[in-house]
């Protein structure tokens, strides 16, 4: 189990380095890059609420609010007040952001090919299933630890 945890930490560290490079290429910070990616991933054509981005990235909603305001100033994000409730903002990537990320697509595909070279689709699906189960159990362990059951 120790080896597994160290491997996960190594992967996380390397992914942070990769995200930093992508962010630098767009002139933004790594957290802003992750927010932009989360928004693009979560958006189903109507924009995304900040609380959903915060949940996906496991950060505080006020951090999302401040960073997405910066992304909007850079022209990478559109923030719109919800028509049904003005207290909430829906966010979506702008055409500028989509175009900038599209320019990275070839590099990203090449990088993904390298990272997952030893895994076919079946093995990758199995790995994702196992990681989802572990993530669920880790969330439970964190809650148990928080209430000092362990």
PDB file of C-alpha atoms in Angstrom:
ATOM      1  CA  UNK A   1       0.000   0.000   0.000  1.00  0.00           C
ATOM      2  CA  UNK A   2       2.875   2.403   0.760  1.00  0.00           C
ATOM      3  CA  UNK A   3       4.177   2.006  -2.783  1.00  0.00           C
ATOM      4  CA  UNK A   4       0.717   2.791  -4.176  1.00  0.00           C
ATOM      5  CA  UNK A   5       0.480   6.011  -2.142  1.00  0.00           C
ATOM      6  CA  UNK A   6       3.960   7.117  -3.225  1.00  0.00           C
ATOM      7  CA  UNK A   7       3.092   6.375  -6.854  1.00  0.00           C
ATOM      8  CA  UNK A   8      -0.059   8.482  -6.581  1.00  0.00           C
ATOM      9  CA  UNK A   9       1.938  11.340  -5.049  1.00  0.00           C
ATOM     10  CA  UNK A  10       4.495  11.097  -7.875  1.00  0.00           C
ATOM     11  CA  UNK A  11       1.756  11.172 -10.509  1.00  0.00           C
ATOM     12  CA  UNK A  12       0.090  14.155  -8.813  1.00  0.00           C
ATOM     13  CA  UNK A  13       3.391  16.048  -8.750  1.00  0.00           C
ATOM     14  CA  UNK A  14       4.064  15.368 -12.430  1.00  0.00           C
ATOM     15  CA  UNK A  15       0.509  16.373 -13.399  1.00  0.00           C
ATOM     16  CA  UNK A  16       0.966  19.657 -11.519  1.00  0.00           C
ATOM     17  CA  UNK A  17       4.100  20.306 -13.583  1.00  0.00           C
ATOM     18  CA  UNK A  18       2.183  19.578 -16.793  1.00  0.00           C
ATOM     19  CA  UNK A  19      -0.698  21.859 -15.766  1.00  0.00           C
ATOM     20  CA  UNK A  20       1.781  24.607 -14.964  1.00  0.00           C
ATOM     21  CA  UNK A  21       3.185  24.414 -18.484  1.00  0.00           C
ATOM     22  CA  UNK A  22      -0.264  24.552 -20.100  1.00  0.00           C
ATOM     23  CA  UNK A  23      -1.191  27.491 -17.872  1.00  0.00           C
ATOM     24  CA  UNK A  24       2.007  29.358 -18.707  1.00  0.00           C
ATOM     25  CA  UNK A  25       1.302  28.913 -22.420  1.00  0.00           C
ATOM     26  CA  UNK A  26      -2.020  30.717 -21.896  1.00  0.00           C
ATOM     27  CA  UNK A  27      -0.529  33.352 -19.579  1.00  0.00           C
ATOM     28  CA  UNK A  28      -2.529  32.217 -16.546  1.00  0.00           C
ATOM     29  CA  UNK A  29      -1.828  30.422 -13.270  1.00  0.00           C
ATOM     30  CA  UNK A  30      -2.130  26.683 -12.699  1.00  0.00           C
ATOM     31  CA  UNK A  31      -5.262  27.060 -10.515  1.00  0.00           C
ATOM     32  CA  UNK A  32      -6.827  29.227 -13.231  1.00  0.00           C
ATOM     33  CA  UNK A  33      -5.949  26.572 -15.828  1.00  0.00           C
ATOM     34  CA  UNK A  34      -7.620  23.899 -13.710  1.00  0.00           C
ATOM     35  CA  UNK A  35     -10.711  26.064 -13.281  1.00  0.00           C
ATOM     36  CA  UNK A  36     -10.928  26.674 -16.996  1.00  0.00           C
ATOM     37  CA  UNK A  37     -10.569  22.936 -17.663  1.00  0.00           C
ATOM     38  CA  UNK A  38     -13.209  22.131 -15.025  1.00  0.00           C
ATOM     39  CA  UNK A  39     -15.625  24.659 -16.510  1.00  0.00           C
ATOM     40  CA  UNK A  40     -15.132  23.264 -19.997  1.00  0.00           C
ATOM     41  CA  UNK A  41     -15.556  19.729 -18.683  1.00  0.00           C
ATOM     42  CA  UNK A  42     -18.699  20.475 -16.677  1.00  0.00           C
ATOM     43  CA  UNK A  43     -20.407  22.806 -19.158  1.00  0.00           C
ATOM     44  CA  UNK A  44     -23.269  21.230 -21.053  1.00  0.00           C
ATOM     45  CA  UNK A  45     -24.033  24.346 -23.065  1.00  0.00           C
ATOM     46  CA  UNK A  46     -25.569  26.526 -20.359  1.00  0.00           C
ATOM     47  CA  UNK A  47     -22.530  27.498 -18.334  1.00  0.00           C
ATOM     48  CA  UNK A  48     -21.396  26.213 -14.965  1.00  0.00           C
ATOM     49  CA  UNK A  49     -22.042  27.452 -11.442  1.00  0.00           C
ATOM     50  CA  UNK A  50     -19.028  28.354  -9.334  1.00  0.00           C
ATOM     51  CA  UNK A  51     -20.102  25.935  -6.612  1.00  0.00           C
ATOM     52  CA  UNK A  52     -19.871  23.059  -9.112  1.00  0.00           C
ATOM     53  CA  UNK A  53     -16.349  24.108 -10.091  1.00  0.00           C
ATOM     54  CA  UNK A  54     -15.394  24.396  -6.409  1.00  0.00           C
ATOM     55  CA  UNK A  55     -16.703  20.886  -5.720  1.00  0.00           C
ATOM     56  CA  UNK A  56     -14.857  19.395  -8.691  1.00  0.00           C
ATOM     57  CA  UNK A  57     -11.566  21.032  -7.707  1.00  0.00           C
ATOM     58  CA  UNK A  58     -12.130  20.672  -3.955  1.00  0.00           C
ATOM     59  CA  UNK A  59     -11.528  24.373  -3.282  1.00  0.00           C
ATOM     60  CA  UNK A  60     -13.538  27.103  -1.575  1.00  0.00           C
ATOM     61  CA  UNK A  61     -16.177  28.825  -3.758  1.00  0.00           C
ATOM     62  CA  UNK A  62     -14.754  32.284  -2.961  1.00  0.00           C
ATOM     63  CA  UNK A  63     -11.427  31.189  -4.466  1.00  0.00           C
ATOM     64  CA  UNK A  64     -13.270  30.139  -7.622  1.00  0.00           C
ATOM     65  CA  UNK A  65     -15.079  33.486  -7.706  1.00  0.00           C
ATOM     66  CA  UNK A  66     -11.880  35.529  -7.436  1.00  0.00           C
ATOM     67  CA  UNK A  67      -9.918  33.475  -9.950  1.00  0.00           C
ATOM     68  CA  UNK A  68     -12.712  33.304 -12.507  1.00  0.00           C
ATOM     69  CA  UNK A  69     -13.033  37.084 -12.356  1.00  0.00           C
ATOM     70  CA  UNK A  70      -9.383  37.222 -13.426  1.00  0.00           C
ATOM     71  CA  UNK A  71     -10.047  34.731 -16.222  1.00  0.00           C
ATOM     72  CA  UNK A  72     -12.918  36.943 -17.396  1.00  0.00           C
ATOM     73  CA  UNK A  73     -10.590  39.973 -17.444  1.00  0.00           C
ATOM     74  CA  UNK A  74      -8.176  37.977 -19.642  1.00  0.00           C
ATOM     75  CA  UNK A  75     -11.068  37.278 -22.025  1.00  0.00           C
ATOM     76  CA  UNK A  76     -10.989  33.522 -21.393  1.00  0.00           C
ATOM     77  CA  UNK A  77     -14.208  33.233 -19.452  1.00  0.00           C
ATOM     78  CA  UNK A  78     -17.677  34.681 -19.711  1.00  0.00           C
ATOM     79  CA  UNK A  79     -19.499  35.197 -16.413  1.00  0.00           C
ATOM     80  CA  UNK A  80     -23.262  35.686 -16.710  1.00  0.00           C
ATOM     81  CA  UNK A  81     -25.820  36.255 -14.005  1.00  0.00           C
ATOM     82  CA  UNK A  82     -28.401  33.488 -14.061  1.00  0.00           C
ATOM     83  CA  UNK A  83     -31.690  34.682 -15.514  1.00  0.00           C
ATOM     84  CA  UNK A  84     -33.740  32.788 -12.912  1.00  0.00           C
ATOM     85  CA  UNK A  85     -31.690  33.923  -9.879  1.00  0.00           C
ATOM     86  CA  UNK A  86     -29.424  36.984 -10.004  1.00  0.00           C
ATOM     87  CA  UNK A  87     -27.503  35.801  -6.935  1.00  0.00           C
ATOM     88  CA  UNK A  88     -25.764  33.148  -9.014  1.00  0.00           C
ATOM     89  CA  UNK A  89     -23.301  33.360 -11.882  1.00  0.00           C
ATOM     90  CA  UNK A  90     -22.964  30.879 -14.741  1.00  0.00           C
ATOM     91  CA  UNK A  91     -19.510  30.657 -16.298  1.00  0.00           C
ATOM     92  CA  UNK A  92     -18.447  29.424 -19.698  1.00  0.00           C
ATOM     93  CA  UNK A  93     -15.269  29.467 -21.737  1.00  0.00           C
ATOM     94  CA  UNK A  94     -15.091  32.137 -24.417  1.00  0.00           C
ATOM     95  CA  UNK A  95     -14.243  31.525 -28.055  1.00  0.00           C
ATOM     96  CA  UNK A  96     -10.807  32.964 -27.269  1.00  0.00           C
ATOM     97  CA  UNK A  97     -10.252  30.284 -24.611  1.00  0.00           C
ATOM     98  CA  UNK A  98     -11.577  27.511 -26.839  1.00  0.00           C
ATOM     99  CA  UNK A  99      -9.288  28.611 -29.683  1.00  0.00           C
ATOM    100  CA  UNK A 100      -6.238  28.847 -27.401  1.00  0.00           C
ATOM    101  CA  UNK A 101      -6.863  25.371 -26.005  1.00  0.00           C
ATOM    102  CA  UNK A 102      -7.498  23.989 -29.489  1.00  0.00           C
ATOM    103  CA  UNK A 103      -3.994  25.183 -30.432  1.00  0.00           C
ATOM    104  CA  UNK A 104      -2.659  22.986 -27.625  1.00  0.00           C
ATOM    105  CA  UNK A 105      -4.679  19.946 -28.714  1.00  0.00           C
ATOM    106  CA  UNK A 106      -1.911  18.317 -30.761  1.00  0.00           C
ATOM    107  CA  UNK A 107       0.632  18.735 -27.960  1.00  0.00           C
ATOM    108  CA  UNK A 108      -1.876  17.452 -25.403  1.00  0.00           C
ATOM    109  CA  UNK A 109      -2.696  14.405 -27.558  1.00  0.00           C
ATOM    110  CA  UNK A 110       0.995  13.618 -27.947  1.00  0.00           C
ATOM    111  CA  UNK A 111       1.558  13.973 -24.224  1.00  0.00           C
ATOM    112  CA  UNK A 112      -1.438  11.735 -23.437  1.00  0.00           C
ATOM    113  CA  UNK A 113      -0.064   9.144 -25.864  1.00  0.00           C
ATOM    114  CA  UNK A 114       3.191   9.132 -23.962  1.00  0.00           C
ATOM    115  CA  UNK A 115       1.572   9.005 -20.533  1.00  0.00           C
ATOM    116  CA  UNK A 116      -0.800   6.148 -21.387  1.00  0.00           C
ATOM    117  CA  UNK A 117       1.399   4.281 -23.874  1.00  0.00           C
ATOM    118  CA  UNK A 118       1.363   1.053 -21.851  1.00  0.00           C
ATOM    119  CA  UNK A 119      -2.405   1.013 -21.317  1.00  0.00           C
ATOM    120  CA  UNK A 120      -4.963  -0.032 -23.896  1.00  0.00           C
ATOM    121  CA  UNK A 121      -8.559   1.194 -23.554  1.00  0.00           C
ATOM    122  CA  UNK A 122      -9.582  -1.865 -21.527  1.00  0.00           C
ATOM    123  CA  UNK A 123      -6.767  -1.541 -19.013  1.00  0.00           C
ATOM    124  CA  UNK A 124      -7.372   2.196 -18.720  1.00  0.00           C
ATOM    125  CA  UNK A 125     -11.086   1.565 -18.049  1.00  0.00           C
ATOM    126  CA  UNK A 126     -10.190  -1.008 -15.376  1.00  0.00           C
ATOM    127  CA  UNK A 127      -7.752   1.406 -13.784  1.00  0.00           C
ATOM    128  CA  UNK A 128     -10.355   4.183 -13.749  1.00  0.00           C
ATOM    129  CA  UNK A 129     -12.891   1.837 -12.142  1.00  0.00           C
ATOM    130  CA  UNK A 130     -10.389   0.867  -9.449  1.00  0.00           C
ATOM    131  CA  UNK A 131      -9.402   4.495  -8.828  1.00  0.00           C
ATOM    132  CA  UNK A 132     -13.053   5.527  -8.504  1.00  0.00           C
ATOM    133  CA  UNK A 133     -13.572   2.830  -5.869  1.00  0.00           C
ATOM    134  CA  UNK A 134     -10.446   3.920  -3.995  1.00  0.00           C
ATOM    135  CA  UNK A 135     -11.485   7.586  -4.179  1.00  0.00           C
ATOM    136  CA  UNK A 136     -14.906   6.724  -2.735  1.00  0.00           C
ATOM    137  CA  UNK A 137     -13.292   4.792   0.111  1.00  0.00           C
ATOM    138  CA  UNK A 138     -10.770   7.557   0.774  1.00  0.00           C
ATOM    139  CA  UNK A 139     -13.627  10.088   1.062  1.00  0.00           C
ATOM    140  CA  UNK A 140     -15.272   7.789   3.606  1.00  0.00           C
ATOM    141  CA  UNK A 141     -11.989   7.394   5.518  1.00  0.00           C
ATOM    142  CA  UNK A 142     -11.557  11.176   5.637  1.00  0.00           C
ATOM    143  CA  UNK A 143     -15.062  11.602   7.058  1.00  0.00           C
ATOM    144  CA  UNK A 144     -14.431   8.863   9.623  1.00  0.00           C
ATOM    145  CA  UNK A 145     -11.149  10.461  10.608  1.00  0.00           C
ATOM    146  CA  UNK A 146     -12.863  13.828  10.933  1.00  0.00           C
ATOM    147  CA  UNK A 147     -15.301  12.414  13.457  1.00  0.00           C
ATOM    148  CA  UNK A 148     -12.449  10.433  15.067  1.00  0.00           C
ATOM    149  CA  UNK A 149     -13.978   7.020  14.500  1.00  0.00           C
ATOM    150  CA  UNK A 150     -10.705   5.518  13.336  1.00  0.00           C
TER     151      UNK A 150
END
